[in-house]
């Protein structure tokens, strides 16, 4: 299988497939036709087939998809067939919200530590996990096999902290700081720019108001 | 100007242009060549020109872009030339994190109210704004000219609450519930599926590990 040829757009749709298949599993659905899956997900059946063909298909003519099998296989593609140790840097509201969200744990993302610059937070625990000092960060990554760091700190500190994470040997950064991190190619960065998303909403509202005025 | 022809991809890039131009403004930069802007943003100069041509251009041959002018114009396109009243439904960690983020206020998104099902939160204030009961929601939207609702509640309640928002006359929903809302066409939904983003990161890490093993 040649992963590198798969487009970002396809990869971007995989988590959504995984989510819908998980819901079907929860509802006790064992198999689903590509046309029913397509209605549920509101994408065309041909798009689903094309997307899944990138990974070898999974469907059977006249049968459709076996929900559990497809869920498991997409899970493997997404790297969910093993656990990932994560840490959160920045124990403010957003960091704490993410730390408290148990859904990540269910998907195999195991929170091993929290870090914050605020000395008053040192030793405070969230779900039993203590908040640590930033100067422990690099060694902690090395000694605890940490793969992913979640960055929920202001953008002014983001580049500097990301540098420490890279030195510690981090593989991926889930970046909520409002800046695009420039890092070595072997470190994967996935950014969630919340403001960008709000501005897109604002654009779409303004643009739909203009449409209404013009009609 | 015909907004409806503009692709989602272009619209998706506008907030990023706006962010970089804002940083340039903060640094006191008055004008920038398209090639310098392109280096800074790590997209091609031709992409920038193409994107901005959708809205009438803004650049001058041999001069480049006037930073403040371009920032202001993109702001207008994004609907930031006026304020937007917003409410947050769900005053848990994530709701509080968003309520405490003053950056939204600076961009003109004015938080008018918070709502939560938990009766113990009633009357608690965040930045001086009280948390209200859900049964006040519909009337509050009508009487306070609320345009955008931020939904930070579990997915099991999301459809039901979204229905109330629509009845109240909401224009846009910034949806953090882990489900795709199906709503009337005149209500704009922008979803932030945090788990989807984490799974994309996980995919990219797994895929880059496979590449390394294969080399």
Short mmCIF file of C-alpha atoms in Angstrom, two decimals:
data_model
loop_
_atom_site.label_atom_id
_atom_site.label_comp_id
_atom_site.label_asym_id
_atom_site.label_seq_id
_atom_site.Cartn_x
_atom_site.Cartn_y
_atom_site.Cartn_z
CA UNK A 1 0.00 0.00 0.00
CA UNK A 2 1.42 3.39 -1.03
CA UNK A 3 0.27 5.85 1.57
CA UNK A 4 2.11 8.86 0.20
CA UNK A 5 -0.12 9.12 -2.86
CA UNK A 6 -3.29 9.66 -0.84
CA UNK A 7 -4.57 13.21 -0.97
CA UNK A 8 -5.08 15.39 2.06
CA UNK A 9 -8.76 15.66 1.16
CA UNK A 10 -9.25 11.89 1.44
CA UNK A 11 -7.32 11.75 4.70
CA UNK A 12 -9.43 14.61 5.99
CA UNK A 13 -12.59 12.58 5.33
CA UNK A 14 -11.40 9.37 7.04
CA UNK A 15 -12.10 10.54 10.63
CA UNK A 16 -15.64 11.37 9.56
CA UNK A 17 -16.15 7.88 8.10
CA UNK A 18 -14.77 6.47 11.33
CA UNK A 19 -17.16 8.58 13.39
CA UNK A 20 -20.25 7.54 11.40
CA UNK A 21 -19.26 3.87 11.42
CA UNK A 22 -18.77 4.10 15.20
CA UNK A 23 -22.30 5.49 15.53
CA UNK A 24 -23.68 2.66 13.36
CA UNK A 25 -21.84 0.13 15.54
CA UNK A 26 -23.35 1.71 18.66
CA UNK A 27 -26.79 1.38 17.05
CA UNK A 28 -26.13 -2.34 16.42
CA UNK A 29 -26.00 -2.03 12.61
CA UNK A 30 -23.97 -4.93 11.18
CA UNK A 31 -23.90 -4.05 7.53
CA UNK A 32 -24.78 -1.07 5.37
CA UNK A 33 -25.14 -0.52 1.63
CA UNK A 34 -22.98 2.15 0.08
CA UNK A 35 -26.14 4.06 -0.84
CA UNK A 36 -27.46 4.05 2.76
CA UNK A 37 -24.04 5.07 4.09
CA UNK A 38 -23.97 7.79 1.46
CA UNK A 39 -27.41 9.15 2.53
CA UNK A 40 -26.42 9.10 6.19
CA UNK A 41 -23.13 10.88 5.56
CA UNK A 42 -24.50 13.17 2.84
CA UNK A 43 -21.71 12.43 0.37
CA UNK A 44 -22.16 10.52 -2.89
CA UNK A 45 -21.84 6.72 -2.93
CA UNK A 46 -19.21 7.11 -5.63
CA UNK A 47 -17.15 9.41 -3.40
CA UNK A 48 -17.24 6.81 -0.61
CA UNK A 49 -16.17 4.06 -3.01
CA UNK A 50 -13.38 6.21 -4.45
CA UNK A 51 -12.13 7.22 -1.01
CA UNK A 52 -12.08 3.65 0.33
CA UNK A 53 -10.48 2.31 -2.85
CA UNK A 54 -7.38 4.27 -1.86
CA UNK A 55 -6.97 1.72 0.91
CA UNK A 56 -8.01 -1.38 -0.99
CA UNK A 57 -11.81 -1.19 -1.09
CA UNK A 58 -13.52 -3.07 1.80
CA UNK A 59 -16.95 -3.27 0.09
CA UNK A 60 -18.56 -6.29 -1.53
CA UNK A 61 -20.82 -6.03 -4.57
CA UNK A 62 -24.42 -6.70 -3.53
CA UNK A 63 -23.56 -6.85 0.17
CA UNK A 64 -22.34 -3.37 0.97
CA UNK A 65 -20.02 -2.81 3.88
CA UNK A 66 -19.54 -4.86 7.02
CA UNK A 67 -19.70 -2.06 9.60
CA UNK A 68 -17.43 -3.57 12.25
CA UNK A 69 -14.83 -4.67 9.72
CA UNK A 70 -14.77 -1.30 7.96
CA UNK A 71 -14.64 0.54 11.32
CA UNK A 72 -11.71 -1.61 12.45
CA UNK A 73 -9.84 -1.25 9.17
CA UNK A 74 -10.25 2.54 9.04
CA UNK A 75 -9.18 2.61 12.68
CA UNK A 76 -5.96 0.81 11.68
CA UNK A 77 -5.35 3.27 8.84
CA UNK A 78 -5.78 6.11 11.33
CA UNK A 79 -3.22 4.52 13.65
CA UNK A 80 -5.81 3.57 16.29
CA UNK A 81 -4.73 -0.09 16.49
CA UNK A 82 -2.26 0.96 19.17
CA UNK A 83 -2.18 3.55 21.95
CA UNK A 84 -0.47 6.93 21.78
CA UNK A 85 0.96 8.66 24.84
CA UNK A 86 0.12 12.34 24.96
CA UNK A 87 0.90 15.36 27.11
CA UNK A 88 -0.83 18.73 27.30
CA UNK A 89 1.22 21.92 27.53
CA UNK A 90 -0.82 24.74 28.99
CA UNK A 91 -3.27 23.87 31.76
CA UNK A 92 -5.61 26.81 31.21
CA UNK A 93 -9.29 26.42 30.38
CA UNK A 94 -8.71 24.83 26.99
CA UNK A 95 -5.96 22.51 28.25
CA UNK A 96 -8.20 21.41 31.09
CA UNK A 97 -11.16 20.92 28.74
CA UNK A 98 -9.06 18.61 26.57
CA UNK A 99 -7.62 16.83 29.63
CA UNK A 100 -11.12 16.14 30.92
CA UNK A 101 -12.44 14.81 27.63
CA UNK A 102 -12.43 11.03 28.12
CA UNK A 103 -13.33 10.35 24.48
CA UNK A 104 -9.67 10.73 23.52
CA UNK A 105 -8.68 8.07 26.06
CA UNK A 106 -11.26 5.67 24.56
CA UNK A 107 -9.62 6.12 21.15
CA UNK A 108 -6.25 5.19 22.64
CA UNK A 109 -4.77 8.64 23.32
CA UNK A 110 -3.44 8.24 26.85
CA UNK A 111 -2.83 11.45 28.78
CA UNK A 112 0.47 11.02 30.68
CA UNK A 113 1.15 14.52 31.89
CA UNK A 114 0.23 18.19 31.94
CA UNK A 115 2.65 21.11 31.98
CA UNK A 116 2.20 24.78 32.80
CA UNK A 117 4.38 27.82 33.42
CA UNK A 118 2.21 28.88 36.37
CA UNK A 119 4.05 27.67 39.52
CA UNK A 120 0.78 27.76 41.50
CA UNK A 121 -0.57 24.94 39.32
CA UNK A 122 2.34 22.63 40.09
CA UNK A 123 1.07 19.40 41.64
CA UNK A 124 -2.61 20.18 40.97
CA UNK A 125 -4.12 17.07 39.38
CA UNK A 126 -6.68 16.63 36.61
CA UNK A 127 -8.22 13.15 36.44
CA UNK A 128 -5.39 12.12 38.77
CA UNK A 129 -2.68 13.44 36.45
CA UNK A 130 -0.42 16.07 38.02
CA UNK A 131 0.48 19.38 36.40
CA UNK A 132 4.27 19.65 36.11
CA UNK A 133 6.85 22.39 35.70
CA UNK A 134 8.03 23.29 32.20
CA UNK A 135 11.67 22.52 33.03
CA UNK A 136 10.75 18.85 33.41
CA UNK A 137 9.27 18.76 29.90
CA UNK A 138 12.14 17.51 27.74
CA UNK A 139 13.15 14.67 30.08
CA UNK A 140 9.52 13.66 30.61
CA UNK A 141 8.98 13.17 26.86
CA UNK A 142 12.07 10.97 26.63
CA UNK A 143 11.39 8.85 29.69
CA UNK A 144 7.68 8.30 29.11
CA UNK A 145 7.61 7.49 25.43
CA UNK A 146 5.46 10.55 24.65
CA UNK A 147 4.40 10.71 21.04
CA UNK A 148 2.01 13.66 20.85
CA UNK A 149 2.05 17.05 22.60
CA UNK A 150 -1.09 19.16 22.72
CA UNK A 151 -0.13 22.84 22.68
CA UNK A 152 -2.67 25.13 24.36
CA UNK A 153 -0.45 28.10 25.12
CA UNK A 154 -0.35 31.69 23.80
CA UNK A 155 1.25 32.13 20.40
CA UNK A 156 4.08 34.24 21.82
CA UNK A 157 5.53 31.16 23.56
CA UNK A 158 4.55 28.54 20.98
CA UNK A 159 7.72 28.48 18.81
CA UNK A 160 9.99 28.29 21.87
CA UNK A 161 8.06 25.45 23.52
CA UNK A 162 7.76 23.61 20.19
CA UNK A 163 11.56 23.74 19.98
CA UNK A 164 11.83 21.99 23.36
CA UNK A 165 9.30 19.37 22.25
CA UNK A 166 11.31 18.68 19.11
CA UNK A 167 14.53 18.35 21.15
CA UNK A 168 12.72 15.91 23.42
CA UNK A 169 11.89 13.78 20.40
CA UNK A 170 8.16 14.45 20.01
CA UNK A 171 6.57 12.96 16.88
CA UNK A 172 3.45 15.07 16.59
CA UNK A 173 2.09 18.38 17.86
CA UNK A 174 -1.61 19.13 18.10
CA UNK A 175 -1.33 22.89 17.98
CA UNK A 176 -4.02 25.20 19.37
CA UNK A 177 -1.69 28.21 19.59
CA UNK A 178 -2.79 30.79 17.06
CA UNK A 179 0.30 30.55 14.88
CA UNK A 180 1.64 28.24 12.16
CA UNK A 181 4.62 26.39 13.65
CA UNK A 182 7.63 25.97 11.39
CA UNK A 183 9.35 22.74 12.45
CA UNK A 184 11.55 19.97 11.02
CA UNK A 185 9.77 17.77 8.46
CA UNK A 186 9.84 14.70 10.68
CA UNK A 187 7.58 16.37 13.26
CA UNK A 188 3.92 16.29 12.26
CA UNK A 189 1.91 19.38 13.14
CA UNK A 190 -1.87 19.50 13.09
CA UNK A 191 -3.17 22.95 13.91
CA UNK A 192 -6.63 23.88 15.15
CA UNK A 193 -7.03 27.59 14.52
CA UNK A 194 -10.28 28.28 16.32
CA UNK A 195 -10.44 31.94 15.27
CA UNK A 196 -10.03 31.00 11.61
CA UNK A 197 -13.06 28.78 11.92
CA UNK A 198 -15.12 31.54 13.56
CA UNK A 199 -14.12 33.97 10.79
CA UNK A 200 -15.24 31.45 8.18
CA UNK A 201 -18.63 31.30 9.92
CA UNK A 202 -18.76 35.10 9.96
CA UNK A 203 -17.90 35.21 6.23
CA UNK A 204 -20.65 32.74 5.39
CA UNK A 205 -23.25 34.67 7.41
CA UNK A 206 -22.28 37.99 5.78
CA UNK A 207 -22.22 36.42 2.35
CA UNK A 208 -25.65 34.82 2.81
CA UNK A 209 -27.07 38.17 4.00
CA UNK A 210 -25.79 39.80 0.81
CA UNK A 211 -27.43 37.06 -1.25
CA UNK A 212 -30.74 37.70 0.51
CA UNK A 213 -30.49 41.45 -0.09
CA UNK A 214 -29.77 40.88 -3.77
CA UNK A 215 -32.69 38.52 -4.33
CA UNK B 1 -19.14 41.26 -6.65
CA UNK B 2 -20.48 37.73 -6.98
CA UNK B 3 -19.74 35.97 -3.71
CA UNK B 4 -21.42 32.70 -4.53
CA UNK B 5 -18.82 31.73 -7.12
CA UNK B 6 -15.98 31.76 -4.62
CA UNK B 7 -14.75 28.30 -3.66
CA UNK B 8 -14.71 26.98 -0.12
CA UNK B 9 -10.94 26.55 -0.41
CA UNK B 10 -10.41 30.26 -1.07
CA UNK B 11 -12.75 31.20 1.76
CA UNK B 12 -10.89 28.79 4.02
CA UNK B 13 -7.63 30.65 3.32
CA UNK B 14 -8.99 34.17 3.96
CA UNK B 15 -8.80 33.99 7.78
CA UNK B 16 -5.16 32.95 7.46
CA UNK B 17 -4.39 35.97 5.23
CA UNK B 18 -6.17 38.13 7.77
CA UNK B 19 -4.12 36.66 10.62
CA UNK B 20 -0.77 37.20 8.86
CA UNK B 21 -1.69 40.73 7.80
CA UNK B 22 -2.68 41.48 11.40
CA UNK B 23 0.74 40.30 12.56
CA UNK B 24 2.46 42.48 9.94
CA UNK B 25 0.40 45.46 11.13
CA UNK B 26 1.45 44.76 14.74
CA UNK B 27 5.06 44.71 13.56
CA UNK B 28 4.57 48.11 11.92
CA UNK B 29 4.96 46.84 8.34
CA UNK B 30 3.20 49.25 5.95
CA UNK B 31 3.59 47.45 2.65
CA UNK B 32 4.71 44.05 1.49
CA UNK B 33 5.56 42.58 -1.91
CA UNK B 34 3.57 39.55 -2.99
CA UNK B 35 6.78 37.51 -2.96
CA UNK B 36 7.59 38.47 0.66
CA UNK B 37 4.01 37.78 1.73
CA UNK B 38 4.24 34.47 -0.09
CA UNK B 39 7.47 33.50 1.73
CA UNK B 40 6.01 34.45 5.09
CA UNK B 41 2.79 32.51 4.51
CA UNK B 42 4.46 29.65 2.70
CA UNK B 43 2.07 29.67 -0.24
CA UNK B 44 2.98 30.69 -3.79
CA UNK B 45 2.73 34.33 -4.85
CA UNK B 46 0.50 33.22 -7.70
CA UNK B 47 -1.90 31.55 -5.23
CA UNK B 48 -2.13 34.77 -3.24
CA UNK B 49 -2.81 36.79 -6.39
CA UNK B 50 -5.42 34.31 -7.59
CA UNK B 51 -7.15 34.21 -4.20
CA UNK B 52 -7.30 37.98 -3.85
CA UNK B 53 -8.42 38.44 -7.46
CA UNK B 54 -11.67 36.75 -6.40
CA UNK B 55 -12.41 39.91 -4.46
CA UNK B 56 -11.07 42.45 -6.93
CA UNK B 57 -7.31 42.29 -6.49
CA UNK B 58 -5.95 44.87 -3.99
CA UNK B 59 -2.33 44.68 -5.21
CA UNK B 60 -0.43 47.20 -7.33
CA UNK B 61 2.21 46.20 -9.86
CA UNK B 62 5.65 47.19 -8.54
CA UNK B 63 4.30 48.27 -5.14
CA UNK B 64 2.90 45.09 -3.66
CA UNK B 65 0.20 45.27 -1.02
CA UNK B 66 -0.65 48.04 1.38
CA UNK B 67 -0.89 46.00 4.59
CA UNK B 68 -3.46 48.11 6.43
CA UNK B 69 -5.68 48.46 3.36
CA UNK B 70 -5.57 44.76 2.56
CA UNK B 71 -6.18 43.86 6.23
CA UNK B 72 -9.20 46.17 6.36
CA UNK B 73 -10.62 44.94 3.06
CA UNK B 74 -10.27 41.25 3.96
CA UNK B 75 -11.83 42.10 7.32
CA UNK B 76 -14.83 43.54 5.47
CA UNK B 77 -15.11 40.44 3.30
CA UNK B 78 -15.07 38.32 6.48
CA UNK B 79 -17.89 40.41 7.93
CA UNK B 80 -15.66 42.05 10.55
CA UNK B 81 -16.69 45.61 9.66
CA UNK B 82 -19.52 45.25 12.17
CA UNK B 83 -20.03 43.46 15.50
CA UNK B 84 -21.75 40.10 15.96
CA UNK B 85 -23.63 39.21 19.14
CA UNK B 86 -22.88 35.69 20.30
CA UNK B 87 -23.99 33.31 23.03
CA UNK B 88 -22.36 30.14 24.32
CA UNK B 89 -24.49 27.08 25.08
CA UNK B 90 -22.71 24.75 27.47
CA UNK B 91 -20.64 26.34 30.24
CA UNK B 92 -18.31 23.40 30.78
CA UNK B 93 -14.54 23.62 30.39
CA UNK B 94 -14.64 24.28 26.65
CA UNK B 95 -17.48 26.80 26.89
CA UNK B 96 -15.63 28.64 29.64
CA UNK B 97 -12.37 28.54 27.67
CA UNK B 98 -14.11 30.18 24.71
CA UNK B 99 -15.92 32.66 26.98
CA UNK B 100 -12.62 33.72 28.51
CA UNK B 101 -10.85 34.20 25.21
CA UNK B 102 -10.84 37.97 24.71
CA UNK B 103 -9.46 37.71 21.17
CA UNK B 104 -12.96 37.05 19.84
CA UNK B 105 -14.23 40.26 21.44
CA UNK B 106 -11.42 42.21 19.76
CA UNK B 107 -12.59 40.89 16.39
CA UNK B 108 -16.12 42.12 17.13
CA UNK B 109 -17.75 38.93 18.45
CA UNK B 110 -19.53 40.21 21.55
CA UNK B 111 -20.46 37.58 24.13
CA UNK B 112 -23.96 38.44 25.38
CA UNK B 113 -24.88 35.34 27.36
CA UNK B 114 -24.03 31.81 28.48
CA UNK B 115 -26.49 28.97 28.93
CA UNK B 116 -26.22 25.64 30.72
CA UNK B 117 -28.53 22.81 31.80
CA UNK B 118 -26.80 22.58 35.19
CA UNK B 119 -29.02 24.54 37.65
CA UNK B 120 -26.06 25.01 40.00
CA UNK B 121 -24.36 27.20 37.38
CA UNK B 122 -27.31 29.60 37.12
CA UNK B 123 -26.20 33.12 37.94
CA UNK B 124 -22.49 32.26 38.00
CA UNK B 125 -20.71 34.88 35.90
CA UNK B 126 -17.81 34.65 33.48
CA UNK B 127 -16.20 38.01 32.62
CA UNK B 128 -19.28 39.53 34.23
CA UNK B 129 -21.69 37.63 31.96
CA UNK B 130 -24.18 35.43 33.85
CA UNK B 131 -24.92 31.80 33.01
CA UNK B 132 -28.65 31.42 32.29
CA UNK B 133 -31.19 28.61 32.24
CA UNK B 134 -31.90 26.82 28.97
CA UNK B 135 -35.59 27.71 29.08
CA UNK B 136 -34.65 31.37 28.62
CA UNK B 137 -32.72 30.60 25.45
CA UNK B 138 -35.24 31.21 22.67
CA UNK B 139 -36.53 34.52 24.04
CA UNK B 140 -32.98 35.70 24.78
CA UNK B 141 -31.93 35.24 21.15
CA UNK B 142 -34.92 37.25 19.94
CA UNK B 143 -34.60 40.08 22.41
CA UNK B 144 -30.85 40.53 22.23
CA UNK B 145 -30.27 40.36 18.50
CA UNK B 146 -28.10 37.26 18.84
CA UNK B 147 -26.57 36.19 15.56
CA UNK B 148 -24.22 33.32 16.45
CA UNK B 149 -24.56 30.51 18.99
CA UNK B 150 -21.50 28.54 20.07
CA UNK B 151 -22.51 24.97 20.86
CA UNK B 152 -20.27 23.22 23.39
CA UNK B 153 -22.63 20.50 24.59
CA UNK B 154 -22.61 16.70 24.23
CA UNK B 155 -23.74 15.38 20.86
CA UNK B 156 -26.78 13.65 22.38
CA UNK B 157 -28.39 17.06 23.05
CA UNK B 158 -27.03 18.94 20.05
CA UNK B 159 -29.87 18.39 17.54
CA UNK B 160 -32.53 19.31 20.10
CA UNK B 161 -30.79 22.50 21.21
CA UNK B 162 -30.00 23.45 17.60
CA UNK B 163 -33.75 23.20 16.91
CA UNK B 164 -34.44 25.75 19.66
CA UNK B 165 -31.74 28.03 18.27
CA UNK B 166 -33.29 27.88 14.81
CA UNK B 167 -36.75 28.65 16.25
CA UNK B 168 -35.21 31.62 18.05
CA UNK B 169 -33.95 32.92 14.71
CA UNK B 170 -30.22 32.25 15.03
CA UNK B 171 -28.19 32.92 11.86
CA UNK B 172 -25.10 30.85 12.53
CA UNK B 173 -23.98 28.00 14.79
CA UNK B 174 -20.36 27.40 15.71
CA UNK B 175 -20.69 23.74 16.53
CA UNK B 176 -18.26 21.90 18.82
CA UNK B 177 -20.66 18.99 19.48
CA UNK B 178 -19.25 15.88 17.87
CA UNK B 179 -22.02 15.50 15.30
CA UNK B 180 -22.95 17.01 11.94
CA UNK B 181 -26.06 19.13 12.47
CA UNK B 182 -28.74 18.91 9.79
CA UNK B 183 -30.51 22.27 9.75
CA UNK B 184 -32.45 24.55 7.38
CA UNK B 185 -30.31 26.04 4.60
CA UNK B 186 -30.61 29.59 5.92
CA UNK B 187 -28.76 28.66 9.12
CA UNK B 188 -25.00 28.57 8.64
CA UNK B 189 -23.17 25.84 10.56
CA UNK B 190 -19.42 25.77 11.04
CA UNK B 191 -18.32 22.66 12.91
CA UNK B 192 -15.08 22.14 14.79
CA UNK B 193 -14.67 18.40 15.19
CA UNK B 194 -11.69 18.25 17.54
CA UNK B 195 -11.47 14.45 17.49
CA UNK B 196 -11.36 14.42 13.69
CA UNK B 197 -8.36 16.70 13.83
CA UNK B 198 -6.60 14.48 16.40
CA UNK B 199 -7.24 11.41 14.22
CA UNK B 200 -5.73 13.20 11.23
CA UNK B 201 -2.62 13.84 13.31
CA UNK B 202 -2.55 10.19 14.34
CA UNK B 203 -2.89 9.12 10.69
CA UNK B 204 -0.02 11.35 9.62
CA UNK B 205 2.23 10.04 12.40
CA UNK B 206 1.46 6.40 11.56
CA UNK B 207 1.88 7.04 7.87
CA UNK B 208 5.25 8.77 8.36
CA UNK B 209 6.43 5.85 10.55
CA UNK B 210 5.57 3.43 7.74
CA UNK B 211 7.51 5.58 5.28
CA UNK B 212 10.54 5.47 7.57
CA UNK B 213 10.31 1.70 7.94
CA UNK B 214 10.09 1.30 4.16
CA UNK B 215 13.13 3.46 3.43
#
